Short mmCIF file of C-alpha atoms in Angstrom, two decimals:
data_model
loop_
_atom_site.label_atom_id
_atom_site.label_comp_id
_atom_site.label_asym_id
_atom_site.label_seq_id
_atom_site.Cartn_x
_atom_site.Cartn_y
_atom_site.Cartn_z
CA MET A 1 87.84 -74.89 53.85
CA THR A 2 85.37 -72.11 52.81
CA GLN A 3 86.91 -68.64 53.34
CA THR A 4 85.26 -66.41 56.36
CA ARG A 5 83.72 -63.00 55.14
CA PRO A 6 85.46 -60.73 58.01
CA GLY A 7 81.81 -58.94 58.31
CA GLY A 8 80.41 -62.06 58.64
CA ARG A 9 82.95 -63.07 61.55
CA THR A 10 82.17 -59.83 62.98
CA ALA A 11 78.58 -60.26 63.33
CA ARG A 12 78.90 -63.44 64.95
CA THR A 13 81.32 -62.59 67.33
CA ARG A 14 79.22 -60.02 68.23
CA ALA A 15 75.78 -61.99 68.37
CA ALA A 16 78.22 -64.26 70.62
CA VAL A 17 79.32 -62.07 73.09
CA LEU A 18 76.16 -59.83 73.45
CA THR A 19 74.11 -63.30 73.62
CA ALA A 20 76.81 -64.43 76.46
CA THR A 21 76.60 -61.01 78.16
CA VAL A 22 72.56 -61.73 78.51
CA ASP A 23 73.22 -65.02 79.80
CA GLU A 24 75.42 -63.80 82.28
CA LEU A 25 73.05 -61.10 83.41
CA ILE A 26 70.61 -63.68 83.91
CA GLU A 27 72.17 -65.65 86.03
CA ALA A 28 74.43 -63.60 88.01
CA GLY A 29 73.54 -59.89 87.36
CA TYR A 30 75.48 -56.95 86.83
CA ALA A 31 77.08 -57.17 90.19
CA GLY A 32 78.19 -60.43 88.49
CA LEU A 33 79.07 -59.85 85.22
CA SER A 34 82.94 -59.87 84.21
CA MET A 35 84.85 -59.37 80.74
CA GLU A 36 86.18 -62.98 81.05
CA SER A 37 83.29 -64.74 82.27
CA VAL A 38 81.59 -62.92 78.95
CA ALA A 39 84.50 -64.21 76.58
CA HIS A 40 84.42 -67.63 78.42
CA ARG A 41 80.86 -68.12 77.81
CA ALA A 42 81.17 -66.52 73.91
CA GLY A 43 83.93 -68.68 73.43
CA VAL A 44 86.33 -66.01 72.11
CA HIS A 45 89.47 -64.45 73.29
CA LYS A 46 89.52 -61.91 76.70
CA ALA A 47 91.79 -59.67 74.29
CA THR A 48 88.61 -59.68 71.70
CA VAL A 49 86.10 -58.42 74.17
CA TYR A 50 88.57 -55.53 75.68
CA ARG A 51 89.71 -54.65 72.41
CA ARG A 52 86.02 -54.32 71.37
CA TRP A 53 83.83 -53.47 73.68
CA GLY A 54 86.38 -51.77 76.41
CA THR A 55 84.54 -52.00 79.81
CA LEU A 56 81.28 -53.44 81.17
CA GLU A 57 79.26 -50.38 80.28
CA GLY A 58 80.23 -50.65 76.69
CA LEU A 59 79.30 -54.40 76.65
CA LEU A 60 76.28 -53.34 78.26
CA VAL A 61 75.16 -50.46 76.35
CA ASP A 62 76.09 -52.84 72.73
CA ALA A 63 73.38 -55.17 74.27
CA LEU A 64 70.64 -52.95 74.69
CA THR A 65 71.15 -51.33 71.10
CA PHE A 66 71.21 -55.22 69.92
CA PHE A 67 68.30 -56.47 71.72
CA ALA A 68 66.12 -53.55 71.64
CA ASP A 69 66.27 -52.79 68.12
CA GLN A 70 62.96 -54.26 66.80
CA SER A 71 61.25 -51.06 66.53
CA VAL A 72 57.31 -51.56 67.29
CA PRO A 73 54.89 -49.74 65.11
CA THR A 74 52.52 -46.89 67.29
CA PRO A 75 49.18 -48.39 67.72
CA ASP A 76 46.24 -46.87 66.10
CA THR A 77 43.33 -48.89 67.42
CA GLY A 78 40.66 -46.20 67.03
CA ASP A 79 40.31 -44.90 70.28
CA ILE A 80 42.98 -43.72 73.72
CA ASP A 81 41.84 -47.06 75.76
CA GLY A 82 42.89 -49.25 72.87
CA ASP A 83 46.11 -47.26 71.76
CA LEU A 84 47.22 -47.33 75.86
CA ARG A 85 46.63 -50.81 76.19
CA GLU A 86 48.36 -51.59 73.13
CA LEU A 87 51.42 -49.57 74.61
CA ALA A 88 51.14 -51.17 78.08
CA ARG A 89 51.25 -55.17 76.37
CA SER A 90 54.32 -53.80 74.58
CA ALA A 91 55.96 -52.77 77.88
CA LEU A 92 54.64 -56.22 79.70
CA ALA A 93 56.31 -58.14 76.22
CA VAL A 94 59.75 -56.90 77.20
CA LEU A 95 59.40 -56.82 81.23
CA ALA A 96 58.21 -60.67 81.33
CA ASP A 97 60.94 -61.91 78.96
CA ARG A 98 64.10 -63.04 80.48
CA THR A 99 66.54 -61.01 78.34
CA GLY A 100 64.21 -57.94 78.47
CA GLN A 101 64.15 -58.30 82.97
CA ALA A 102 68.04 -58.50 82.80
CA LEU A 103 69.18 -55.70 80.34
CA VAL A 104 66.39 -53.64 82.83
CA ARG A 105 68.24 -54.92 85.91
CA ALA A 106 71.39 -54.22 84.15
CA MET A 107 70.20 -50.63 83.36
CA VAL A 108 69.13 -50.07 86.82
CA SER A 109 71.90 -51.02 88.12
CA ALA A 110 74.78 -49.34 85.95
CA GLY A 111 72.13 -46.19 85.22
CA HIS A 112 74.64 -44.04 86.69
CA HIS A 113 77.13 -44.52 83.55
CA SER A 114 77.01 -41.81 81.31
CA GLN A 115 77.01 -44.20 77.82
CA VAL A 116 74.08 -46.33 79.85
CA ALA A 117 72.69 -42.94 81.01
CA GLN A 118 72.21 -41.90 77.47
CA VAL A 119 70.53 -44.96 76.16
CA ILE A 120 68.29 -44.92 78.99
CA ARG A 121 67.30 -40.99 77.85
CA ALA A 122 67.27 -42.14 73.52
CA PHE A 123 64.69 -44.67 75.02
CA TRP A 124 62.68 -42.74 76.94
CA ALA A 125 62.68 -39.82 74.08
CA ASP A 126 61.33 -42.27 71.43
CA HIS A 127 58.81 -43.61 73.71
CA THR A 128 57.50 -40.22 74.53
CA THR A 129 57.01 -39.29 70.54
CA MET A 130 55.33 -42.34 69.98
CA VAL A 131 52.90 -41.46 72.86
CA ALA A 132 52.48 -38.20 71.43
CA GLU A 133 50.98 -38.96 68.28
CA ILE A 134 48.59 -41.19 70.40
CA VAL A 135 47.93 -38.58 72.58
CA ALA A 136 47.31 -35.65 69.72
CA ARG A 137 44.82 -38.14 68.16
CA ALA A 138 43.01 -38.34 71.34
CA VAL A 139 42.71 -34.97 71.94
CA ARG A 140 41.77 -34.10 68.36
CA ARG A 141 38.98 -36.76 68.88
CA GLY A 142 37.96 -35.02 72.37
CA GLU A 143 39.05 -38.12 74.31
CA LEU A 144 41.78 -36.30 76.20
CA PRO A 145 42.15 -32.66 77.64
CA PRO A 146 44.48 -30.43 75.32
CA GLY A 147 47.96 -30.05 77.03
CA THR A 148 48.08 -33.66 77.77
CA ARG A 149 52.17 -34.01 78.43
CA PRO A 150 53.04 -37.05 76.48
CA ALA A 151 56.28 -37.46 78.48
CA ASP A 152 53.65 -38.20 81.71
CA VAL A 153 51.51 -41.05 79.89
CA SER A 154 54.77 -42.15 78.68
CA ARG A 155 56.07 -42.49 82.37
CA ALA A 156 52.74 -43.28 83.44
CA ILE A 157 52.02 -46.52 81.31
CA GLY A 158 55.26 -48.32 82.46
CA ALA A 159 55.57 -47.17 85.69
CA PRO A 160 53.42 -50.24 87.74
CA LEU A 161 54.70 -53.04 85.60
CA TYR A 162 58.34 -51.94 86.56
CA MET A 163 57.28 -51.55 90.06
CA ARG A 164 56.00 -54.78 89.77
CA LEU A 165 59.60 -55.98 88.23
CA LEU A 166 61.93 -54.21 90.51
CA VAL A 167 60.22 -53.42 93.49
CA THR A 168 57.32 -55.85 94.42
CA ALA A 169 58.33 -58.67 92.61
CA GLU A 170 54.85 -59.32 91.37
CA PRO A 171 53.07 -61.34 88.70
CA LEU A 172 53.43 -59.80 85.00
CA ASP A 173 50.39 -60.47 83.34
CA GLY A 174 47.94 -59.35 80.88
CA ALA A 175 45.99 -58.21 83.77
CA ALA A 176 48.92 -56.01 85.04
CA ALA A 177 49.09 -54.55 81.82
CA ASP A 178 45.42 -53.60 81.01
CA GLN A 179 44.96 -52.18 84.78
CA ALA A 180 48.36 -50.07 83.95
CA ALA A 181 46.30 -48.85 80.44
CA ALA A 182 43.24 -48.30 82.37
CA ALA A 183 45.07 -46.34 85.53
CA VAL A 184 46.66 -43.65 82.56
CA ALA A 185 43.57 -43.39 80.71
CA ALA A 186 41.25 -42.37 83.84
CA ALA A 187 44.21 -40.07 85.17
CA ALA A 188 44.50 -38.35 81.75
CA ARG A 189 41.08 -38.05 80.99
CA ALA A 190 40.84 -36.56 84.63
CA GLY A 191 43.30 -33.88 83.31
CA VAL A 192 46.12 -35.28 85.71
CA PHE A 193 48.26 -35.20 82.91
CA ALA A 194 47.35 -31.59 81.37
CA SER A 195 49.55 -28.73 81.38
CA SER A 196 47.51 -26.31 83.89
CA MET B 1 88.31 -45.76 132.79
CA THR B 2 85.12 -45.82 132.86
CA GLN B 3 83.18 -49.49 131.90
CA THR B 4 82.03 -49.89 128.69
CA ARG B 5 78.10 -51.42 128.92
CA PRO B 6 78.26 -54.25 126.22
CA GLY B 7 74.70 -53.51 125.35
CA GLY B 8 75.97 -50.06 124.79
CA ARG B 9 79.04 -50.96 122.59
CA THR B 10 76.98 -53.41 120.55
CA ALA B 11 74.28 -50.86 119.39
CA ARG B 12 77.28 -48.36 118.61
CA THR B 13 78.67 -50.80 116.70
CA ARG B 14 75.88 -51.68 115.04
CA ALA B 15 74.99 -48.09 114.11
CA ALA B 16 78.51 -47.68 113.02
CA VAL B 17 78.46 -50.60 110.63
CA LEU B 18 75.16 -50.04 109.23
CA THR B 19 75.81 -46.40 108.59
CA ALA B 20 79.39 -47.60 106.90
CA THR B 21 76.50 -50.07 104.82
CA VAL B 22 74.43 -47.19 103.31
CA ASP B 23 78.04 -44.80 103.16
CA GLU B 24 79.32 -47.68 101.05
CA LEU B 25 75.92 -48.24 99.09
CA ILE B 26 76.12 -44.47 98.29
CA GLU B 27 79.40 -44.74 97.06
CA ALA B 28 79.64 -47.78 94.81
CA GLY B 29 76.35 -49.28 94.87
CA TYR B 30 75.18 -52.75 95.68
CA ALA B 31 77.54 -54.20 93.27
CA GLY B 32 80.58 -52.64 94.93
CA LEU B 33 79.66 -53.42 98.63
CA SER B 34 82.10 -55.96 100.57
CA MET B 35 82.45 -56.93 103.89
CA GLU B 36 86.02 -55.63 104.07
CA SER B 37 85.34 -52.13 103.12
CA VAL B 38 82.17 -51.87 105.36
CA ALA B 39 84.50 -53.12 108.14
CA HIS B 40 87.01 -50.65 107.13
CA ARG B 41 84.95 -47.68 106.94
CA ALA B 42 82.89 -48.49 110.20
CA GLY B 43 86.86 -49.19 112.21
CA VAL B 44 85.54 -52.48 113.19
CA HIS B 45 87.18 -55.97 112.55
CA LYS B 46 86.44 -57.88 109.79
CA ALA B 47 85.65 -60.57 111.89
CA THR B 48 83.10 -59.00 113.85
CA VAL B 49 81.26 -58.13 110.43
CA TYR B 50 81.54 -61.73 109.08
CA ARG B 51 80.60 -62.97 112.77
CA ARG B 52 77.38 -61.09 113.19
CA TRP B 53 75.99 -60.54 109.94
CA GLY B 54 77.55 -63.15 108.29
CA THR B 55 76.66 -62.08 104.42
CA LEU B 56 76.02 -59.15 102.24
CA GLU B 57 72.44 -59.49 102.49
CA GLY B 58 72.59 -60.15 106.08
CA LEU B 59 73.98 -56.54 106.38
CA LEU B 60 71.44 -55.11 103.72
CA VAL B 61 68.50 -56.73 105.53
CA ASP B 62 69.57 -55.47 109.04
CA ALA B 63 70.37 -51.90 107.68
CA LEU B 64 66.55 -52.19 105.88
CA THR B 65 65.21 -52.89 108.97
CA PHE B 66 67.45 -49.93 111.16
CA PHE B 67 66.94 -47.24 108.67
CA ALA B 68 63.20 -48.15 107.91
CA ASP B 69 62.34 -48.29 111.63
CA GLN B 70 60.71 -45.00 111.83
CA SER B 71 57.10 -45.99 111.34
CA VAL B 72 54.53 -43.43 109.71
CA PRO B 73 51.08 -42.59 110.95
CA THR B 74 48.28 -43.52 108.43
CA PRO B 75 47.22 -40.27 107.02
CA ASP B 76 43.48 -38.66 107.92
CA THR B 77 43.01 -35.78 106.11
CA GLY B 78 39.60 -35.63 105.90
CA ASP B 79 39.35 -37.05 102.20
CA ILE B 80 41.09 -39.50 99.86
CA ASP B 81 43.25 -36.61 98.12
CA GLY B 82 44.80 -35.15 101.09
CA ASP B 83 45.16 -38.52 102.17
CA LEU B 84 46.97 -40.34 98.74
CA ARG B 85 48.71 -36.71 98.59
CA GLU B 86 50.34 -37.54 102.06
CA LEU B 87 51.36 -41.15 101.41
CA ALA B 88 53.26 -39.95 98.09
CA ARG B 89 55.02 -37.03 100.25
CA SER B 90 56.10 -39.99 102.63
CA ALA B 91 57.27 -42.39 99.91
CA LEU B 92 58.76 -39.09 98.01
CA ALA B 93 60.66 -38.45 101.44
CA VAL B 94 62.39 -41.80 101.38
CA LEU B 95 63.14 -41.97 97.36
CA ALA B 96 64.56 -38.23 97.50
CA ASP B 97 67.23 -38.90 100.04
CA ARG B 98 70.43 -40.18 99.84
CA THR B 99 70.28 -43.00 102.19
CA GLY B 100 66.69 -43.90 100.97
CA GLN B 101 67.63 -44.06 97.43
CA ALA B 102 70.97 -46.16 97.91
CA LEU B 103 68.60 -48.50 100.18
CA VAL B 104 66.02 -49.03 97.35
CA ARG B 105 68.49 -49.31 94.89
CA ALA B 106 70.32 -52.24 96.70
CA MET B 107 66.75 -54.13 97.16
CA VAL B 108 66.33 -53.62 93.21
CA SER B 109 69.83 -55.32 93.42
CA ALA B 110 69.69 -58.05 96.20
CA GLY B 111 66.03 -58.60 95.50
CA HIS B 112 66.64 -62.30 94.36
CA HIS B 113 68.14 -63.45 97.80
CA SER B 114 65.35 -64.90 100.24
CA GLN B 115 65.64 -62.96 103.25
CA VAL B 116 66.09 -59.32 100.93
CA ALA B 117 62.70 -60.44 99.79
CA GLN B 118 61.12 -61.03 103.07
CA VAL B 119 61.97 -57.85 104.11
CA ILE B 120 60.31 -56.50 100.67
CA ARG B 121 57.03 -58.21 101.19
CA ALA B 122 56.80 -57.25 104.68
CA PHE B 123 57.38 -53.52 103.94
CA TRP B 124 54.28 -53.37 101.18
CA ALA B 125 52.28 -55.48 103.45
CA ASP B 126 52.62 -52.87 106.23
CA HIS B 127 52.40 -50.11 103.55
CA THR B 128 48.75 -52.11 101.91
CA THR B 129 47.50 -52.20 105.56
CA MET B 130 47.82 -48.32 105.78
CA VAL B 131 46.24 -47.67 102.31
CA ALA B 132 43.64 -50.13 103.40
CA GLU B 133 42.56 -48.35 106.42
CA ILE B 134 42.49 -44.97 103.77
CA VAL B 135 40.46 -46.51 101.12
CA ALA B 136 37.56 -47.96 103.69
CA ARG B 137 37.24 -44.24 104.98
CA ALA B 138 37.08 -43.04 101.40
CA VAL B 139 34.35 -45.89 100.48
CA ARG B 140 32.58 -44.90 103.68
CA ARG B 141 32.50 -41.52 102.73
CA GLY B 142 31.72 -42.32 99.04
CA GLU B 143 34.62 -41.01 97.42
CA LEU B 144 35.79 -44.42 96.18
CA PRO B 145 34.04 -47.46 94.63
CA PRO B 146 33.04 -50.41 97.30
CA GLY B 147 35.65 -52.99 96.46
CA THR B 148 39.17 -50.88 95.59
CA ARG B 149 42.05 -53.12 96.14
CA PRO B 150 43.92 -51.34 98.64
CA ALA B 151 47.40 -53.33 97.32
CA ASP B 152 46.67 -52.21 93.77
CA VAL B 153 46.41 -48.51 95.14
CA SER B 154 49.59 -49.01 97.54
CA ARG B 155 51.75 -50.10 94.38
CA ALA B 156 49.90 -47.17 92.32
CA ILE B 157 51.13 -44.44 94.60
CA GLY B 158 54.80 -45.32 94.87
CA ALA B 159 54.86 -46.23 91.05
CA PRO B 160 55.46 -43.18 89.37
CA LEU B 161 58.16 -42.22 91.59
CA TYR B 162 60.34 -45.38 91.50
CA MET B 163 60.06 -45.40 87.95
CA ARG B 164 61.85 -41.48 88.21
CA LEU B 165 64.45 -42.86 90.51
CA LEU B 166 65.26 -46.12 88.86
CA VAL B 167 64.48 -46.09 85.64
CA THR B 168 64.28 -42.90 83.91
CA ALA B 169 66.55 -40.60 86.07
CA GLU B 170 63.92 -37.93 86.38
CA PRO B 171 63.72 -35.12 89.49
CA LEU B 172 62.02 -36.44 92.76
CA ASP B 173 59.72 -33.35 93.92
CA GLY B 174 56.87 -32.01 95.24
CA ALA B 175 55.14 -31.97 91.95
CA ALA B 176 56.31 -35.29 90.80
CA ALA B 177 54.70 -36.60 94.57
CA ASP B 178 51.28 -34.66 93.54
CA GLN B 179 50.82 -35.83 90.25
CA ALA B 180 51.19 -39.37 91.19
CA ALA B 181 48.29 -38.87 94.19
CA ALA B 182 45.91 -37.14 91.88
CA ALA B 183 46.77 -40.25 88.87
CA VAL B 184 45.81 -42.44 91.64
CA ALA B 185 42.68 -40.85 92.79
CA ALA B 186 41.54 -40.35 89.53
CA ALA B 187 42.00 -44.14 88.47
CA ALA B 188 40.62 -45.42 92.07
CA ARG B 189 37.31 -43.37 91.53
CA ALA B 190 36.89 -44.35 87.90
CA GLY B 191 36.96 -48.31 89.62
CA VAL B 192 40.28 -48.91 87.90
CA PHE B 193 41.17 -50.78 91.26
CA ALA B 194 38.00 -52.33 92.15
CA SER B 195 37.42 -55.68 91.71
CA SER B 196 34.72 -56.44 89.14
#
């Protein structure tokens, strides 16, 4: 028999448990998630899941970290319309994907837990930092008014897409993303997101 | 002893059970809702709740009908900016209120159930009908381009506010509502919501 490296086994267990977490979320939602069902689906002992992740929130937080770990480069297409379109397309890629959808829905359900809230805040802080770069370039090019607030732009790009996923249950397609980007661009140009 | 009119008693039981449903949602969310806890809080027999509402989705659907039954008159301030601001303020009134928040969160959690999905579709259809009136007047006044799609405007008004409630956990205040209205007005004027 080959010897199993502990690091490798630990990493494999983590991947199996977090994949099982997402599969359970896709099937049953956060309301239906249990340590038992995750352990069973992952083929590990329940005690392992409890020992390593502690709670359902602990599992969710680690799943969010694990699956959201592919960092996207900051768009730099040469104009604000193109940059916003790329950001909206990145949001769409997450929200139109079953794993992304399951994790976003779980975040909404468990957003009152402090650990989960912290992950959400960190995500939006990162997104706003990326948007700040894009906005700064657009202000320098004279495309957007000085004082345009990156946090407002950041929230506005995703809002119609999250709305379609979570509230109105409408299609998430390229046209929806492009419209979201065009709406933000128009509002930002009009100074809606600029400090008065 | 005075005789209890069956209609009156039935209505009182309904109000008690649906109020208990909302109170349970505020405390424990949809994931924590159970027929037992609702019956206990309302002071009625569990069997009554099962017989009359059948399932948790049945309870939620009736609570949505019961608490969303105050119809808002269509704004008519004389210009599109004022009308959109009133619509955004109406959305804010729901989303900044504990009952409204609990019901919206529950809708998101239970949106995959067909009865709940039907209530959501009906709500957005009504909202879009109201927006269509406002948009038609704005097009006649030359404020918005012909072909502006009411459904797109309807979704865009609420989107940043739902986003604050459900995703980013940011404050829901008058400034947020007014910014949402101004962003929609700018995008609509720029033709982002018009058929090409």
